Short mmCIF file of C-alpha atoms in Angstrom, two decimals:
data_model
loop_
_atom_site.label_atom_id
_atom_site.label_comp_id
_atom_site.label_asym_id
_atom_site.label_seq_id
_atom_site.Cartn_x
_atom_site.Cartn_y
_atom_site.Cartn_z
CA MET O 18 0.00 0.00 0.00
CA ARG O 19 2.85 2.37 0.85
CA HIS O 20 4.40 1.78 -2.57
CA GLN O 21 1.09 2.60 -4.24
CA TRP O 22 0.85 5.93 -2.41
CA LEU O 23 4.46 6.77 -3.35
CA LEU O 24 3.75 5.95 -6.99
CA LEU O 25 0.60 8.13 -6.94
CA ALA O 26 2.52 11.03 -5.41
CA ALA O 27 5.22 10.70 -8.05
CA CYS O 28 2.59 10.82 -10.80
CA PHE O 29 1.10 14.02 -9.38
CA TRP O 30 4.60 15.57 -9.22
CA VAL O 31 5.30 14.71 -12.89
CA ILE O 32 1.96 16.23 -13.93
CA PHE O 33 2.70 19.39 -11.95
CA MET O 34 6.17 19.76 -13.53
CA PHE O 35 4.70 19.23 -17.00
CA MET O 36 2.18 22.03 -16.43
CA VAL O 37 4.96 24.38 -15.35
CA ALA O 38 7.16 23.42 -18.30
CA SER O 39 4.32 23.96 -20.74
CA LYS O 40 4.50 27.69 -20.02
CA PHE O 41 7.83 27.76 -21.83
CA ILE O 42 6.92 25.66 -24.81
CA THR O 43 6.65 27.72 -27.98
CA LEU O 44 5.00 25.09 -30.09
CA THR O 45 1.22 25.14 -29.78
CA PHE O 46 -1.64 23.43 -31.53
CA LYS O 47 -4.44 25.19 -33.29
CA ASP O 48 -7.67 24.08 -34.96
CA PRO O 49 -7.35 23.79 -38.72
CA ASP O 50 -7.94 26.72 -40.97
CA GLY O 51 -5.41 25.36 -43.37
CA TYR O 52 -4.11 22.21 -44.81
CA SER O 53 -4.39 19.28 -42.44
CA ALA O 54 -6.60 18.00 -39.67
CA LYS O 55 -4.09 19.22 -37.09
CA GLN O 56 -1.41 21.82 -37.64
CA GLU O 57 1.52 22.66 -35.45
CA PHE O 58 2.44 26.33 -35.24
CA VAL O 59 5.83 27.66 -34.28
CA SER O 60 6.08 31.06 -32.60
CA LEU O 61 9.06 32.10 -34.71
CA THR O 62 9.67 35.48 -36.26
CA THR O 63 13.09 36.66 -37.32
CA MET O 64 12.41 39.92 -39.10
CA PRO O 65 14.69 42.78 -37.99
CA GLU O 66 13.57 45.53 -35.66
CA ALA O 67 12.53 47.81 -38.50
CA GLY O 68 10.10 45.16 -39.72
CA LYS O 69 8.29 44.58 -36.44
CA LEU O 70 4.56 44.99 -36.26
CA ARG O 71 2.86 46.07 -33.10
CA GLY O 72 2.19 43.21 -30.71
CA GLU O 73 4.44 40.70 -32.50
CA LYS O 74 7.35 38.89 -30.92
CA HIS O 75 10.55 38.40 -32.89
CA LEU O 76 13.56 36.20 -32.49
CA ALA O 77 17.05 37.60 -32.47
CA GLU O 78 18.85 38.39 -35.71
CA ASP O 79 20.72 35.73 -37.65
CA THR O 80 24.15 35.09 -36.20
CA LYS O 81 25.61 33.67 -39.39
CA PRO O 82 26.92 36.52 -41.58
CA THR O 83 26.46 36.44 -45.33
CA GLY O 84 29.13 37.93 -47.55
CA LYS O 85 31.68 40.50 -46.46
CA VAL O 86 31.01 42.99 -43.69
CA LEU O 87 31.70 46.70 -44.00
CA SER O 88 33.51 48.71 -41.33
CA ASP O 89 30.21 49.96 -39.88
CA GLY O 90 28.93 46.40 -39.49
CA ARG O 91 26.54 46.37 -42.46
CA PRO O 92 26.73 43.39 -44.83
CA ASP O 93 28.47 44.10 -48.11
CA GLN O 94 25.84 42.79 -50.53
CA PRO O 95 25.08 44.01 -54.06
CA PRO O 96 22.27 46.59 -53.92
CA VAL O 97 19.74 44.45 -55.77
CA TYR O 98 19.73 41.78 -53.05
CA LEU O 99 19.51 44.31 -50.24
CA GLU O 100 16.67 46.07 -52.07
CA ARG O 101 14.73 42.81 -52.33
CA LEU O 102 15.02 42.23 -48.59
CA GLU O 103 14.08 45.85 -47.86
CA LEU O 104 11.04 45.54 -50.13
CA ILE O 105 9.85 42.51 -48.17
CA ARG O 106 10.48 44.27 -44.88
CA ASN O 107 8.39 47.28 -45.94
CA ALA O 108 5.58 45.24 -47.48
CA CYS O 109 5.33 43.14 -44.33
CA GLN O 110 4.55 46.32 -42.39
CA GLU O 111 1.68 47.39 -44.67
CA GLU O 112 -1.49 46.84 -42.69
CA ALA O 113 -3.57 46.68 -45.89
CA LEU O 114 -1.50 43.68 -47.03
CA ARG O 115 -1.42 41.88 -43.70
CA ASN O 116 -3.83 39.10 -44.65
CA LEU O 117 -1.89 38.50 -47.86
CA SER O 118 1.65 38.74 -46.49
CA HIS O 119 1.57 37.01 -43.10
CA THR O 120 1.08 33.37 -42.21
CA GLU O 121 1.82 31.09 -39.30
CA VAL O 122 5.10 29.17 -39.36
CA SER O 123 3.11 25.94 -39.41
CA LYS O 124 4.12 22.37 -40.11
CA PHE O 125 2.99 23.01 -43.68
CA VAL O 126 5.70 25.71 -43.94
CA LEU O 127 8.34 23.68 -42.09
CA ASP O 128 7.70 20.76 -44.45
CA ARG O 129 8.71 23.01 -47.36
CA ILE O 130 12.12 23.87 -45.88
CA PHE O 131 14.99 21.47 -46.61
CA VAL O 132 18.02 21.30 -44.35
CA CYS O 133 21.74 20.94 -44.99
CA ASP O 134 23.27 20.75 -41.52
CA LYS O 135 26.79 20.18 -42.82
CA HIS O 136 26.88 23.65 -44.38
CA LYS O 137 24.15 25.30 -42.29
CA ILE O 138 21.74 26.01 -45.12
CA LEU O 139 17.93 26.12 -45.27
CA PHE O 140 16.17 26.10 -48.63
CA CYS O 141 12.44 26.77 -48.88
CA GLN O 142 10.87 24.94 -51.76
CA THR O 143 8.74 27.02 -54.14
CA PRO O 144 7.62 24.55 -56.85
CA LYS O 145 7.70 25.55 -60.52
CA VAL O 146 10.65 27.88 -59.96
CA GLY O 147 13.57 25.56 -60.77
CA ASN O 148 13.48 23.81 -57.41
CA THR O 149 14.57 20.44 -58.78
CA GLN O 150 18.02 21.84 -59.52
CA TRP O 151 18.39 23.37 -56.06
CA LYS O 152 17.40 20.06 -54.50
CA LYS O 153 20.18 18.41 -56.50
CA VAL O 154 22.65 20.96 -55.14
CA LEU O 155 21.61 20.16 -51.54
CA ILE O 156 21.63 16.40 -52.18
CA VAL O 157 25.27 16.64 -53.23
CA LEU O 158 26.14 18.87 -50.25
CA ASN O 159 24.52 16.39 -47.87
CA GLY O 160 26.75 13.65 -49.27
CA ALA O 161 24.09 11.35 -50.75
CA PHE O 162 25.77 11.65 -54.18
CA SER O 163 29.16 12.98 -55.19
CA SER O 164 27.94 15.03 -58.16
CA ILE O 165 24.72 16.42 -59.58
CA GLU O 166 25.11 14.33 -62.74
CA GLU O 167 24.97 11.10 -60.72
CA ILE O 168 21.55 11.82 -59.17
CA PRO O 169 18.75 9.80 -60.83
CA GLU O 170 15.68 11.92 -61.59
CA ASN O 171 13.40 9.56 -59.67
CA VAL O 172 15.48 10.12 -56.52
CA VAL O 173 15.30 13.94 -56.45
CA HIS O 174 11.69 14.07 -55.27
CA ASP O 175 11.75 10.83 -53.28
CA HIS O 176 12.28 12.08 -49.75
CA GLU O 177 13.07 8.63 -48.44
CA LYS O 178 16.04 8.32 -50.80
CA ASN O 179 17.36 11.82 -51.48
CA GLY O 180 18.86 12.44 -48.04
CA LEU O 181 17.17 15.83 -47.60
CA PRO O 182 15.67 16.25 -44.13
CA ARG O 183 12.78 18.68 -43.71
CA LEU O 184 12.93 21.32 -41.00
CA SER O 185 9.71 19.88 -39.54
CA SER O 186 11.59 16.69 -38.60
CA PHE O 187 13.58 18.44 -35.86
CA SER O 188 12.63 19.33 -32.30
CA LYS O 189 11.26 22.80 -31.58
CA THR O 190 14.64 23.79 -30.17
CA GLY O 191 16.38 22.46 -33.27
CA ILE O 192 13.96 24.34 -35.51
CA GLN O 193 14.50 27.62 -33.67
CA LYS O 194 18.29 27.23 -33.69
CA ARG O 195 18.43 26.56 -37.43
CA LEU O 196 16.05 29.39 -38.31
CA LYS O 197 18.12 31.83 -36.26
CA THR O 198 21.61 30.82 -37.40
CA TYR O 199 21.50 29.13 -40.82
CA PHE O 200 21.78 30.71 -44.27
CA LYS O 201 18.22 30.78 -45.65
CA PHE O 202 17.01 31.35 -49.19
CA PHE O 203 14.29 30.66 -51.71
CA ILE O 204 13.51 31.54 -55.33
CA VAL O 205 10.49 33.36 -56.79
CA ARG O 206 9.19 34.13 -60.28
CA ASP O 207 6.29 36.15 -61.69
CA PRO O 208 3.29 34.70 -59.80
CA PHE O 209 1.00 34.32 -62.83
CA GLU O 210 3.72 32.76 -64.98
CA ARG O 211 4.38 30.28 -62.19
CA LEU O 212 0.68 29.30 -62.18
CA ILE O 213 0.84 28.69 -65.93
CA SER O 214 3.89 26.48 -65.40
CA ALA O 215 2.08 24.54 -62.66
CA PHE O 216 -0.99 24.03 -64.87
CA LYS O 217 1.10 22.80 -67.82
CA ASP O 218 3.29 20.53 -65.70
CA LYS O 219 0.53 18.88 -63.67
CA PHE O 220 -2.54 18.89 -65.92
CA VAL O 221 -1.21 18.98 -69.50
CA HIS O 222 2.18 17.30 -69.84
CA ASN O 223 2.58 15.56 -66.46
CA PRO O 224 6.14 14.37 -67.24
CA ARG O 225 6.65 12.50 -63.96
CA PHE O 226 3.44 10.50 -64.47
CA GLU O 227 1.46 11.67 -61.46
CA PRO O 228 -2.01 10.46 -62.49
CA TRP O 229 -3.80 11.88 -59.44
CA TYR O 230 -3.62 15.40 -60.90
CA ARG O 231 -5.66 14.47 -63.96
CA HIS O 232 -7.84 11.76 -62.45
CA GLU O 233 -8.59 13.17 -58.99
CA ILE O 234 -7.75 16.86 -58.70
CA ALA O 235 -8.84 17.98 -62.19
CA PRO O 236 -12.33 16.38 -61.94
CA GLY O 237 -12.81 18.01 -58.52
CA ILE O 238 -12.03 21.45 -59.97
CA ILE O 239 -14.25 20.86 -63.02
CA ARG O 240 -17.24 19.76 -60.94
CA LYS O 241 -17.02 22.87 -58.80
CA TYR O 242 -15.96 25.57 -61.26
CA ARG O 243 -16.87 24.70 -64.85
CA LYS O 244 -19.60 27.01 -66.10
CA ASP O 245 -20.66 24.95 -69.13
CA ARG O 246 -21.76 21.59 -67.75
CA THR O 247 -22.09 20.15 -71.28
CA GLU O 248 -18.37 20.77 -71.93
CA THR O 249 -16.57 17.40 -71.94
CA ARG O 250 -12.96 18.51 -72.41
CA GLY O 251 -10.42 17.96 -69.66
CA ILE O 252 -9.52 20.73 -67.26
CA GLN O 253 -8.93 24.12 -68.90
CA PHE O 254 -6.82 26.99 -67.59
CA GLU O 255 -9.96 29.07 -66.94
CA ASP O 256 -11.27 26.31 -64.62
CA PHE O 257 -7.97 26.38 -62.76
CA VAL O 258 -8.07 30.18 -62.41
CA ARG O 259 -11.64 30.13 -61.05
CA TYR O 260 -10.59 27.60 -58.42
CA LEU O 261 -7.52 29.60 -57.35
CA GLY O 262 -9.37 32.92 -57.24
CA ASP O 263 -12.31 31.61 -55.23
CA PRO O 264 -12.18 33.03 -51.69
CA ASN O 265 -13.58 29.66 -50.55
CA HIS O 266 -10.90 27.57 -52.25
CA ARG O 267 -9.69 26.05 -48.97
CA TRP O 268 -12.31 23.32 -48.79
CA LEU O 269 -10.90 21.86 -52.02
CA ASP O 270 -7.33 22.49 -50.83
CA LEU O 271 -8.01 20.26 -47.85
CA GLN O 272 -9.13 17.47 -50.16
CA PHE O 273 -6.09 17.87 -52.41
CA GLY O 274 -3.59 17.77 -49.53
CA ASP O 275 0.06 18.67 -50.11
CA HIS O 276 -0.39 18.60 -53.90
CA ILE O 277 -1.45 22.24 -53.60
CA ILE O 278 2.19 23.28 -53.02
CA HIS O 279 2.51 23.73 -56.79
CA TRP O 280 0.09 26.66 -56.87
CA VAL O 281 -0.33 28.19 -53.40
CA THR O 282 1.31 31.56 -52.73
CA TYR O 283 4.94 32.09 -51.77
CA VAL O 284 3.64 33.52 -48.51
CA GLU O 285 1.84 30.28 -47.68
CA LEU O 286 4.90 28.21 -48.63
CA CYS O 287 7.77 30.11 -47.00
CA ALA O 288 6.35 32.71 -44.54
CA PRO O 289 8.71 35.52 -45.65
CA CYS O 290 7.30 38.01 -43.12
CA GLU O 291 7.87 35.60 -40.23
CA ILE O 292 11.24 34.13 -41.25
CA LYS O 293 14.17 36.39 -42.06
CA TYR O 294 15.71 34.98 -45.22
CA SER O 295 19.31 35.75 -46.15
CA VAL O 296 18.75 35.98 -49.91
CA ILE O 297 15.73 35.97 -52.22
CA GLY O 298 16.56 34.79 -55.72
CA HIS O 299 14.50 35.59 -58.80
CA HIS O 300 13.94 33.06 -61.56
CA GLU O 301 14.18 35.83 -64.15
CA THR O 302 17.77 36.64 -63.07
CA LEU O 303 18.81 33.13 -62.07
CA GLU O 304 21.99 33.28 -64.16
CA GLU O 305 23.31 35.91 -61.75
CA ASP O 306 21.41 34.88 -58.62
CA ALA O 307 22.44 31.20 -58.52
CA PRO O 308 26.21 31.87 -58.37
CA TYR O 309 25.61 34.65 -55.85
CA ILE O 310 23.59 32.36 -53.57
CA LEU O 311 26.25 29.65 -53.72
CA LYS O 312 28.94 32.22 -52.86
CA GLU O 313 26.96 33.77 -49.99
CA ALA O 314 26.26 30.31 -48.57
CA GLY O 315 30.00 29.56 -48.74
CA ILE O 316 29.63 26.54 -51.01
CA ASP O 317 30.61 27.90 -54.44
CA HIS O 318 33.88 25.94 -54.28
CA LEU O 319 32.01 22.69 -53.60
CA VAL O 320 29.18 22.62 -56.12
CA SER O 321 27.88 24.51 -59.15
CA TYR O 322 24.31 25.19 -60.17
CA PRO O 323 23.39 23.14 -63.27
CA THR O 324 23.68 24.85 -66.64
CA ILE O 325 20.70 27.10 -67.41
CA PRO O 326 19.45 26.87 -71.02
CA PRO O 327 19.58 30.32 -72.68
CA GLY O 328 16.38 32.36 -72.36
CA ILE O 329 14.48 29.77 -70.33
CA THR O 330 14.19 31.99 -67.24
CA LEU O 331 13.01 35.17 -69.03
CA TYR O 332 9.50 36.44 -68.39
CA ASN O 333 7.26 35.63 -71.37
CA ARG O 334 4.48 38.21 -71.57
CA THR O 335 3.15 36.74 -74.83
CA LYS O 336 2.67 33.34 -73.20
CA VAL O 337 0.91 34.90 -70.20
CA LYS O 338 -1.49 36.83 -72.47
CA HIS O 339 -2.19 33.67 -74.46
CA TYR O 340 -3.14 31.59 -71.42
CA PHE O 341 -5.35 34.29 -69.93
CA LEU O 342 -7.08 35.06 -73.23
CA GLY O 343 -10.15 32.93 -72.44
CA VAL O 344 -10.39 33.96 -68.78
CA SER O 345 -12.92 36.61 -67.75
CA LYS O 346 -11.71 39.90 -66.26
CA ARG O 347 -13.69 39.11 -63.10
CA ASP O 348 -11.83 35.82 -62.61
CA ILE O 349 -8.44 37.43 -63.33
CA ARG O 350 -9.13 40.18 -60.79
CA ARG O 351 -10.11 37.60 -58.18
CA LEU O 352 -6.92 35.67 -58.92
CA TYR O 353 -4.82 38.82 -58.54
CA ALA O 354 -6.58 39.63 -55.27
CA ARG O 355 -5.33 36.33 -53.87
CA PHE O 356 -1.75 36.66 -55.20
CA GLU O 357 -1.36 40.42 -54.65
CA GLY O 358 0.87 39.77 -51.65
CA ASP O 359 3.31 37.80 -53.80
CA PHE O 360 3.39 40.53 -56.45
CA LYS O 361 4.11 43.28 -53.92
CA LEU O 362 6.47 41.43 -51.58
CA PHE O 363 8.79 40.44 -54.41
CA GLY O 364 8.55 43.47 -56.69
CA TYR O 365 6.55 42.06 -59.59
CA GLN O 366 4.49 44.56 -61.56
CA LYS O 367 0.73 44.40 -61.37
CA PRO O 368 -0.41 42.85 -64.68
CA GLU O 369 -2.54 45.77 -65.84
CA PHE O 370 -2.59 44.37 -69.39
CA LEU O 371 -4.67 41.47 -68.02
CA LEU O 372 -6.77 43.31 -65.46
CA ASN O 373 -8.02 46.31 -67.47
#
């Protein structure tokens, strides 16, 4: 009997200590308004003091420097890269953009960030912006393969074989430490051109043979958004645009699961107002940005970015106009309303030639 009372007392003590410790835990759980039945949110914000919004808590600045440092302590970066970061910082403070520029650092976000502990690098995946090549760079750095040329294509996106851990796989302390101290980057491109690329890759060509896009996701979009019910063609770009521009798109997103990463906003993928990235690359200037990122990350002597075919990264206004030709102005304006945060955060011009 005495042992039973001692065991009961010990249990009460453990419960009491757990309640006290919970006060200091920064990971909390919240009911879904997003992408899974249960999402884990991390109270992490690493924007500098100038980017703080009233009432928000921020982590300390990154401790890993990038590039050379000037005598007054400022980083010696080419103006274009500093201007991109400043643009994000300013846009994040615009109250009118708050709903389009801020997001929780959820498990959905942490799942998008790949980790290279050996070289202290975090890469946030933004699909349809040349991410396959950056994954190959990290795979080589992590030691899974000795060169980019050796990596089989079917391994790059197989996360059980490619040796790329996601940031979500670490403890909350490990996540915080890496976000505060590692070199962090991601790549963007014109938001509407990216959506065209996603549509072509997943619903038209489907080069990696992912049948669920055509046989599960496309029919779901058609049932909900096709205006002409007698139309028997497969999914059209205008169906896709209506789905993306619908303010109530989330109920379908929940059904589609993580496949939506190919067309959700950069804000939803990488939380640029909550996480202080070291460099933001642009697909349109990738020939200059890729070598710069490798140099700033301190790995340019170890690996090179794969050769970029001439002209492939340039913005193609003619292609954009062609794809949006059959889309109503109302649907285009609704689409822009959803992606306005991406346009403004990353300096892309409002597509007036489509909207007016």
